[in-house]
mmCIF file with all atom_site columns, C-alpha atoms in Angstrom:
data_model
loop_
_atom_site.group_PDB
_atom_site.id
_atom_site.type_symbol
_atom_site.label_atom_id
_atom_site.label_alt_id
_atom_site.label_comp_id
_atom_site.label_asym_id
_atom_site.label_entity_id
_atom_site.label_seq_id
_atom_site.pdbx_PDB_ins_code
_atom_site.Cartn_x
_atom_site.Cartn_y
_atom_site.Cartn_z
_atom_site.occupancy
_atom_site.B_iso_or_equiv
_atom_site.pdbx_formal_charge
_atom_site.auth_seq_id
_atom_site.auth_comp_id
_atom_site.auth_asym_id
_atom_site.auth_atom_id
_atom_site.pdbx_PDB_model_num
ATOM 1   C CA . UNK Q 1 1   ? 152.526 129.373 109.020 1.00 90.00 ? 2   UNK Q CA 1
ATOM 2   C CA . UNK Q 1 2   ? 156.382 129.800 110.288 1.00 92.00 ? 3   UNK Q CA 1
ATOM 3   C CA . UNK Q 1 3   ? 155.677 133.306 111.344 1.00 95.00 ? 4   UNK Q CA 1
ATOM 4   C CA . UNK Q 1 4   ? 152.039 132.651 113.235 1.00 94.00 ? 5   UNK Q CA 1
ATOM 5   C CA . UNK Q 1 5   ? 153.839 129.619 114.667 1.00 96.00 ? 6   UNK Q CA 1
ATOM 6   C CA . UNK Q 1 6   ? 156.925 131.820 115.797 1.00 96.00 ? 7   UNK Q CA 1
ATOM 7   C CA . UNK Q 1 7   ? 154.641 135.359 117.268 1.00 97.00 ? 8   UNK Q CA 1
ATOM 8   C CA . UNK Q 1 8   ? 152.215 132.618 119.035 1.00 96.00 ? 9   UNK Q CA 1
ATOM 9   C CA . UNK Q 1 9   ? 155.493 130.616 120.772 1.00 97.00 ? 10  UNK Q CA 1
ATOM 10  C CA . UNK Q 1 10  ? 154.469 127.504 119.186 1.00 97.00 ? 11  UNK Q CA 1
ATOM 11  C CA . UNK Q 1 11  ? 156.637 124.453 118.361 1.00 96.00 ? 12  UNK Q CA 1
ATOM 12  C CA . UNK Q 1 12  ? 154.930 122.134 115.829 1.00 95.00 ? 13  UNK Q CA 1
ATOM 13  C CA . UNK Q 1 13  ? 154.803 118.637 116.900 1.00 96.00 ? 14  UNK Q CA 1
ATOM 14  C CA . UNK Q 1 14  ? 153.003 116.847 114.665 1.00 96.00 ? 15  UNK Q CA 1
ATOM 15  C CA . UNK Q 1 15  ? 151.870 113.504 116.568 1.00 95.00 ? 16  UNK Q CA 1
ATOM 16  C CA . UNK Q 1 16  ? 148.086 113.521 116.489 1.00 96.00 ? 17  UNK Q CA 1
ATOM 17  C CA . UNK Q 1 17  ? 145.461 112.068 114.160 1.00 97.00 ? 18  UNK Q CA 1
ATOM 18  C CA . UNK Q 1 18  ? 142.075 114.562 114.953 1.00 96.00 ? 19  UNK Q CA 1
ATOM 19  C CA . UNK Q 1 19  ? 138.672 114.332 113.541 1.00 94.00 ? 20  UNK Q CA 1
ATOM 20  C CA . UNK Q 1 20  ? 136.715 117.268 114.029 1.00 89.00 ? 21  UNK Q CA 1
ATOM 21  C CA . UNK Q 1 21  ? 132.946 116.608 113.134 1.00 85.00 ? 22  UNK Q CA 1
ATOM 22  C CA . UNK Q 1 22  ? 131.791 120.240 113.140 1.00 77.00 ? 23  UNK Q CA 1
ATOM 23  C CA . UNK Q 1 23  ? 129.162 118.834 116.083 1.00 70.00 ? 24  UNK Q CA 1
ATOM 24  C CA . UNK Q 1 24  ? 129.312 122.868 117.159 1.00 71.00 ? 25  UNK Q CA 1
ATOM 25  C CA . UNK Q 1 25  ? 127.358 123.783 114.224 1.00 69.00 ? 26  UNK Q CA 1
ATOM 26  C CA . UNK Q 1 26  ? 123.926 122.975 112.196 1.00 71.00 ? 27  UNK Q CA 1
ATOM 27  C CA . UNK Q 1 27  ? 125.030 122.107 109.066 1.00 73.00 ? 28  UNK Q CA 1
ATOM 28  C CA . UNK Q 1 28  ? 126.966 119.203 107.773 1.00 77.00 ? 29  UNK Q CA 1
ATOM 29  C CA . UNK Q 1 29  ? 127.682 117.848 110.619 1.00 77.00 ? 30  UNK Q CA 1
ATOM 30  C CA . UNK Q 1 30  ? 129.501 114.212 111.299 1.00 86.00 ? 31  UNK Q CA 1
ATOM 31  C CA . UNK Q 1 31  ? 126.760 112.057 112.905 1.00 88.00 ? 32  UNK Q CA 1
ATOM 32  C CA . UNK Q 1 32  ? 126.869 108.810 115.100 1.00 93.00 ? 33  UNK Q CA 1
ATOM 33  C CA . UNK Q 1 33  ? 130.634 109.023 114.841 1.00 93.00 ? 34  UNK Q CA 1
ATOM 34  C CA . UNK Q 1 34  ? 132.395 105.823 116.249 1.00 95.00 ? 35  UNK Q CA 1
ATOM 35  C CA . UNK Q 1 35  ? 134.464 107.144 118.622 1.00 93.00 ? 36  UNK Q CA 1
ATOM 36  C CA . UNK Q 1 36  ? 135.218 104.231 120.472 1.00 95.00 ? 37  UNK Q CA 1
ATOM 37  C CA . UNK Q 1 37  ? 137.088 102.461 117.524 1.00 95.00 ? 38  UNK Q CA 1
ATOM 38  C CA . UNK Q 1 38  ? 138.707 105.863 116.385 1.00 96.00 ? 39  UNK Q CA 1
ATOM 39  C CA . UNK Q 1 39  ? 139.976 106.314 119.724 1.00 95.00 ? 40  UNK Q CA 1
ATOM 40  C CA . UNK Q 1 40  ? 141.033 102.575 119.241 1.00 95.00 ? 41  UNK Q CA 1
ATOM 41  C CA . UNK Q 1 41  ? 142.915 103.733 116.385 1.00 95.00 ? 42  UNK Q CA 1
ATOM 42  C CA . UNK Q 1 42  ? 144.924 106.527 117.977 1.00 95.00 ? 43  UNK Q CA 1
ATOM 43  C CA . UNK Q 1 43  ? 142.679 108.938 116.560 1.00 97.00 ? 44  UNK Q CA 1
ATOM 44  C CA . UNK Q 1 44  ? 141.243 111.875 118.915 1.00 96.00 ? 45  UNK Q CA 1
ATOM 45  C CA . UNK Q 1 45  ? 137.755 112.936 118.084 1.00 95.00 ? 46  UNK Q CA 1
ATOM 46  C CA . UNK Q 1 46  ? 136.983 117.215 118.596 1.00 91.00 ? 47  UNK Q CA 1
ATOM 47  C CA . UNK Q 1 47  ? 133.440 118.053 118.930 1.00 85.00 ? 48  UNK Q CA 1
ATOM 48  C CA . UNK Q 1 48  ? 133.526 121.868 119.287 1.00 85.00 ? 49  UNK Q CA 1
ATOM 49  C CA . UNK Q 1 49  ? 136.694 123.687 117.663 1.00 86.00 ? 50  UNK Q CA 1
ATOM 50  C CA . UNK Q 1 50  ? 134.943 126.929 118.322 1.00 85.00 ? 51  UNK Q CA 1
ATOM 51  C CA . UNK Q 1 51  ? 135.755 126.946 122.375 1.00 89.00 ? 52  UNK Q CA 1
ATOM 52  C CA . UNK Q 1 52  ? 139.140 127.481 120.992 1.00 92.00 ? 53  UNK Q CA 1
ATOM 53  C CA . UNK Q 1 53  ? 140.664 130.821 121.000 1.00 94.00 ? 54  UNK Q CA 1
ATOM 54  C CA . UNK Q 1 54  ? 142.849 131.187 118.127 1.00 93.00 ? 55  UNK Q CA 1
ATOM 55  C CA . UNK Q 1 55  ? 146.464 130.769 119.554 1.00 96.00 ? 56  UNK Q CA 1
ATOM 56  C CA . UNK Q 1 56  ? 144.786 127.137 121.285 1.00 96.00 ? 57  UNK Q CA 1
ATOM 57  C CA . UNK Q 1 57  ? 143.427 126.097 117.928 1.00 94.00 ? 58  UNK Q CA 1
ATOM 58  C CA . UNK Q 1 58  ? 146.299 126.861 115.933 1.00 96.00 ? 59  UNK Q CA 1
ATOM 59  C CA . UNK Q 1 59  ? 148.596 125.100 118.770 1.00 97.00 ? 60  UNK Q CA 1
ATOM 60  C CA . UNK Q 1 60  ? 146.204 121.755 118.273 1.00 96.00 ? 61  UNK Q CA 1
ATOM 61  C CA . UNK Q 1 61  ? 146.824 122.263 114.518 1.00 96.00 ? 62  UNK Q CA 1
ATOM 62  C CA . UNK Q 1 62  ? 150.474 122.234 115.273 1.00 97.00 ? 63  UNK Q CA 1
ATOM 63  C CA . UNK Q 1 63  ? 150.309 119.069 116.618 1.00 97.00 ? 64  UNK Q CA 1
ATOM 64  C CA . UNK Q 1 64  ? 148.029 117.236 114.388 1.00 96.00 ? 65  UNK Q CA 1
ATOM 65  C CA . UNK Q 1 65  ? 150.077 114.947 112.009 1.00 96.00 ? 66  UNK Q CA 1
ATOM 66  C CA . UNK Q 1 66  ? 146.517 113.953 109.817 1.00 96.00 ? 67  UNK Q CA 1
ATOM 67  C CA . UNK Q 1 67  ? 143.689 116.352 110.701 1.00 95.00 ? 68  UNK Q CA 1
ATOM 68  C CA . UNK Q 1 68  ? 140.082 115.095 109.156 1.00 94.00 ? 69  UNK Q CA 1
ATOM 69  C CA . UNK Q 1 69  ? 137.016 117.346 108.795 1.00 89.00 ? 70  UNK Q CA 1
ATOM 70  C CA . UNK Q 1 70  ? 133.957 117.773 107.221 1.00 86.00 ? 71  UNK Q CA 1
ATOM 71  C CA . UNK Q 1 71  ? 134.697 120.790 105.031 1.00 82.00 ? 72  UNK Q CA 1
ATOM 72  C CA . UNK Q 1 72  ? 133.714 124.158 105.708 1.00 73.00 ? 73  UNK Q CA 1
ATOM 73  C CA . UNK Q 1 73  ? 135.070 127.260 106.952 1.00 62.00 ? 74  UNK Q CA 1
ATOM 74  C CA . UNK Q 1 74  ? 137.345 125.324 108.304 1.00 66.00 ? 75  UNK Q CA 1
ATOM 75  C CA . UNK Q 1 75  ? 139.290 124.864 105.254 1.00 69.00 ? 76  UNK Q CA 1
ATOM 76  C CA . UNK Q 1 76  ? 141.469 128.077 106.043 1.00 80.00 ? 77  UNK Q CA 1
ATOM 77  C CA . UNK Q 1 77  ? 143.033 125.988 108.855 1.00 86.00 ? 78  UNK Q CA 1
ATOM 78  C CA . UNK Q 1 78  ? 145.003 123.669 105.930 1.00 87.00 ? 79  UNK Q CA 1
ATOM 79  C CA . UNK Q 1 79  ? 147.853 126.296 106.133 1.00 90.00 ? 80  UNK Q CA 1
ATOM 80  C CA . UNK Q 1 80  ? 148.583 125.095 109.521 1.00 94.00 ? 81  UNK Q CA 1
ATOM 81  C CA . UNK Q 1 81  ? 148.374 121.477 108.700 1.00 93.00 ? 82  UNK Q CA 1
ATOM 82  C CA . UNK Q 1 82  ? 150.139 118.524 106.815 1.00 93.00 ? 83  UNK Q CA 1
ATOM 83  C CA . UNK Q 1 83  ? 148.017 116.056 105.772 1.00 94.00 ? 84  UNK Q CA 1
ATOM 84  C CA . UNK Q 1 84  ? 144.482 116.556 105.487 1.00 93.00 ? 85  UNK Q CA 1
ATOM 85  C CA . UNK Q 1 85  ? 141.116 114.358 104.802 1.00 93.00 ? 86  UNK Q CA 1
ATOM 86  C CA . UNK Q 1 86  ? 138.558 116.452 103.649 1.00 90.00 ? 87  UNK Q CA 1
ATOM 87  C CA . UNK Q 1 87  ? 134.742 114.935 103.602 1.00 90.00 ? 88  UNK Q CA 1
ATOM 88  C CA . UNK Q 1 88  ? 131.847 116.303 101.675 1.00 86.00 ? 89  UNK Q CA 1
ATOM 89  C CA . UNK Q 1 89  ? 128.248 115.616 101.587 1.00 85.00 ? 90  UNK Q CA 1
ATOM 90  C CA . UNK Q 1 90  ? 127.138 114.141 98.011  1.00 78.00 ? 91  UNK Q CA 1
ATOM 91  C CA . UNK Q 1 91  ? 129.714 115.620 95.934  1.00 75.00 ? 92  UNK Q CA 1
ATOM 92  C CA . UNK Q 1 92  ? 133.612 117.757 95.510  1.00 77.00 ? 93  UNK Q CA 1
ATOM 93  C CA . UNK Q 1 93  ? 133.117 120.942 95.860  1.00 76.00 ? 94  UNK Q CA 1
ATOM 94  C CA . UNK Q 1 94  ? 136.451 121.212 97.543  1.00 75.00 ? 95  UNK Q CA 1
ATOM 95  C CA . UNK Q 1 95  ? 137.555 125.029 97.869  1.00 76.00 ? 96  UNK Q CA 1
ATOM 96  C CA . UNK Q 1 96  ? 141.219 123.292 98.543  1.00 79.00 ? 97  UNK Q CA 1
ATOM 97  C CA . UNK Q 1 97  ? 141.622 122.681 94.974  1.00 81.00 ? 98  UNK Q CA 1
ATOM 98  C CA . UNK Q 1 98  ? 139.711 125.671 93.748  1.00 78.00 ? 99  UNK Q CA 1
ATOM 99  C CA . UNK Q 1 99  ? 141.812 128.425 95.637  1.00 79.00 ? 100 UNK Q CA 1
ATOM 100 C CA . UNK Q 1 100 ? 144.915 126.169 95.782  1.00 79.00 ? 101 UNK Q CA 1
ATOM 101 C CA . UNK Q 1 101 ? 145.230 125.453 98.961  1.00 77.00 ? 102 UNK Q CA 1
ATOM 102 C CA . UNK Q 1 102 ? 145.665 121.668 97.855  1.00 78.00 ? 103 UNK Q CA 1
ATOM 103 C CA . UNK Q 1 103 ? 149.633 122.774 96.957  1.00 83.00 ? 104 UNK Q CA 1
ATOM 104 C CA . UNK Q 1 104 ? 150.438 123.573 101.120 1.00 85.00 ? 105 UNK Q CA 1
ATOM 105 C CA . UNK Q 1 105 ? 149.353 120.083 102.362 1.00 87.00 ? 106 UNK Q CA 1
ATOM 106 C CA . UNK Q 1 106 ? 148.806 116.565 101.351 1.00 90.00 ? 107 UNK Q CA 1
ATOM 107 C CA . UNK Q 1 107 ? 144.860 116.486 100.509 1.00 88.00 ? 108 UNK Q CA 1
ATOM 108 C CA . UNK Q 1 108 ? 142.580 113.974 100.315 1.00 89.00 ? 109 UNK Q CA 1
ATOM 109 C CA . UNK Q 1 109 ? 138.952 114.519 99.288  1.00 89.00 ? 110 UNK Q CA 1
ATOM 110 C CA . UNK Q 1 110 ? 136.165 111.804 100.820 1.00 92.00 ? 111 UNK Q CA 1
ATOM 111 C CA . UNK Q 1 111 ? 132.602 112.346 99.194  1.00 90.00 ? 112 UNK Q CA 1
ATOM 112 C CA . UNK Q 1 112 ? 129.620 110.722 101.351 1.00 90.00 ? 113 UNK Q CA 1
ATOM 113 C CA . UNK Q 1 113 ? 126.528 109.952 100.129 1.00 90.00 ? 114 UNK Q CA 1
ATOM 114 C CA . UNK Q 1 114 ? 125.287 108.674 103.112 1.00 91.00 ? 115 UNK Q CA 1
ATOM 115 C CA . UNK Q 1 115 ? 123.808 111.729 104.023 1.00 87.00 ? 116 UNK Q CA 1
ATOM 116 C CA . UNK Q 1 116 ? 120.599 113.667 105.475 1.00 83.00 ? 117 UNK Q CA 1
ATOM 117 C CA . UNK Q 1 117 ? 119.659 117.249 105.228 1.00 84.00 ? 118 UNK Q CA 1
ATOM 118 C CA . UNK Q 1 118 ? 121.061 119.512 107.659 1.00 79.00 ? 119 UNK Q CA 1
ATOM 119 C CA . UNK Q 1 119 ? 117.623 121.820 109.203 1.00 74.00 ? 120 UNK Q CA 1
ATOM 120 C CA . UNK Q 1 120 ? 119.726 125.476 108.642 1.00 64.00 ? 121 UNK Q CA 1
ATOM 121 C CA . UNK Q 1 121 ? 117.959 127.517 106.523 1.00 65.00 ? 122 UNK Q CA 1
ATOM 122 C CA . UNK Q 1 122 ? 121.231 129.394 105.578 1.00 69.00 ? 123 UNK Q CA 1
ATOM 123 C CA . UNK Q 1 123 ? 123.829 128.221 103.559 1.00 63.00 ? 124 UNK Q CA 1
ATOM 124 C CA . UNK Q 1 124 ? 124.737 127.085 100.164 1.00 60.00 ? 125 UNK Q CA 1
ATOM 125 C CA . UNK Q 1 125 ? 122.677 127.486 97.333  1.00 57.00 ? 126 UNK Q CA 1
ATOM 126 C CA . UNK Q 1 126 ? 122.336 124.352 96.374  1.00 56.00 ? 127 UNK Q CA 1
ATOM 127 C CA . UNK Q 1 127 ? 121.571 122.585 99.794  1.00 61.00 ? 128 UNK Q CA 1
ATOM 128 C CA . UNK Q 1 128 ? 122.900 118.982 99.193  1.00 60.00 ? 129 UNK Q CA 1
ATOM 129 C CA . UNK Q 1 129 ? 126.268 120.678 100.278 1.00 67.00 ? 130 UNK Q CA 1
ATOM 130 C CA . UNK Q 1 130 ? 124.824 121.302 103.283 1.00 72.00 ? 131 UNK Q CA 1
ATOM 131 C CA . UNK Q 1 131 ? 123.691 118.072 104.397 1.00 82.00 ? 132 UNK Q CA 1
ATOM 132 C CA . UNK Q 1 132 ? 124.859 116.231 107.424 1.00 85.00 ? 133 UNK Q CA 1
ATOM 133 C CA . UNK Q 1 133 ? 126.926 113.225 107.045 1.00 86.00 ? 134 UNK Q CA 1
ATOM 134 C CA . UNK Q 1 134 ? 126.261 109.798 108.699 1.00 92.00 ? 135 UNK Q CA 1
ATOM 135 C CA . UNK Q 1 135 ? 129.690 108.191 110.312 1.00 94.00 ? 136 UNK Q CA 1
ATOM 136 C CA . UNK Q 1 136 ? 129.266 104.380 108.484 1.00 96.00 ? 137 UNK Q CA 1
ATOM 137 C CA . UNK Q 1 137 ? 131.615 101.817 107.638 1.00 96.00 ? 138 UNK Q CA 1
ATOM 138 C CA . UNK Q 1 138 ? 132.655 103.077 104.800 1.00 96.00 ? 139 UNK Q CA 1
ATOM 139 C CA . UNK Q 1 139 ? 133.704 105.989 105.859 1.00 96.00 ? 140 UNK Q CA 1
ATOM 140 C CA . UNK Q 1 140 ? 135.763 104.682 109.199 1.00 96.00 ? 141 UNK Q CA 1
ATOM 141 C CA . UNK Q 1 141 ? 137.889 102.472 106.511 1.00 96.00 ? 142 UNK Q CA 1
ATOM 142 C CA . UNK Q 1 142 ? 138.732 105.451 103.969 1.00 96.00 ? 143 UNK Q CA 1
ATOM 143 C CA . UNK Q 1 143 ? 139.516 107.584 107.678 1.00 96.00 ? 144 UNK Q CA 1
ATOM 144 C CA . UNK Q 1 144 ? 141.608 104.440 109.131 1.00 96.00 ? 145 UNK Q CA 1
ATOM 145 C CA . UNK Q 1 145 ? 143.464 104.229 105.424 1.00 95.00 ? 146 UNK Q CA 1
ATOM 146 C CA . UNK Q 1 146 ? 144.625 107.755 105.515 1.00 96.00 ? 147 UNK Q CA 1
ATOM 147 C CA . UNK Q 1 147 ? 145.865 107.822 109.221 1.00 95.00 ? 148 UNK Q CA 1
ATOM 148 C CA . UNK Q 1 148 ? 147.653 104.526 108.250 1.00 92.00 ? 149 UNK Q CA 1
ATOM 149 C CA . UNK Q 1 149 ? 149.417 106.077 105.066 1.00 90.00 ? 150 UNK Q CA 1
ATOM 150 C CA . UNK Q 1 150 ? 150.718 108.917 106.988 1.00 84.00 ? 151 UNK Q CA 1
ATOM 151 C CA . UNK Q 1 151 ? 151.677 106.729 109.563 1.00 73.00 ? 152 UNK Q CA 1
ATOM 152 C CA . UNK Q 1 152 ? 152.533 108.914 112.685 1.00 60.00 ? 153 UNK Q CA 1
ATOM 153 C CA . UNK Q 1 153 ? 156.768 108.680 113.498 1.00 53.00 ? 154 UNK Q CA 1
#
């Protein structure tokens, strides 16, 4: 991360809470996210990380301070982050603690079962970890907990 940071001339400043809801792609996607009451809560919503290049994406990761996602390829970008709220669609199938990325960030796992499927036809074998994921109640408390345990400095 040091090194990437360092040939990229980027200074980590971690003082943003971002939720990217993967609303660039066709599978489990974050739906009818409240953005008006996570904006409320000094949390910056990302629709598209994918109009990034890859120095601007890691720069934004440099700066996040709790970074949220619905997990996915995405996951590689936990070596650029601190703490991290993972959400999956009907069950853990978190790759973080498979592969160990759990041990370079603080992770948190949220399962959803609020859920619908997602219309790809690729994707996972079984295809309830592809579903979409509706944004509900539930879910905005576990998202406001997290940002308020790693309160920003």
């Amino acid at each position: 991360k040091e090194k990437c940071f360092k040939y990229n001339n980027i200074i980590e400043d971690r003082h943003l809470n971002v939720l990217y809801g993967r609303q660039d792609l066709n599978r489990k996607v974050l739906l009818n996210i409240d953005i008006e009451n996570l904006q409320k809560n000094n949390i910056k919503v990302i629709d598209n990380l994918s109009q990034y290049t890859f120095k601007e994406t890691i720069d934004l990761l440099s700066k996040c301070k709790n970074f949220i996602f619905v997990f996915g390829a995405g996951v590689t970008y936990e070596i650029f982050l601190q703490n991290v709220l993972e959400i999956h669609p009907n069950l853990n199938d978190s790759w973080s603690l498979k592969f160990g990325l759990c041990n370079i960030c603080n992770l948190n796992i949220y399962v959803s079962r609020n859920t619908t499927p997602s219309i790809s036809k690729k994707g996972q074998s079984n295809k309830r970890l592809d579903d979409n994921i509706y944004y509900d109640n539930d879910l905005h408390k576990s998202i406001i907990k997290f940002t308020s345990e790693n309160k920003l400095q």
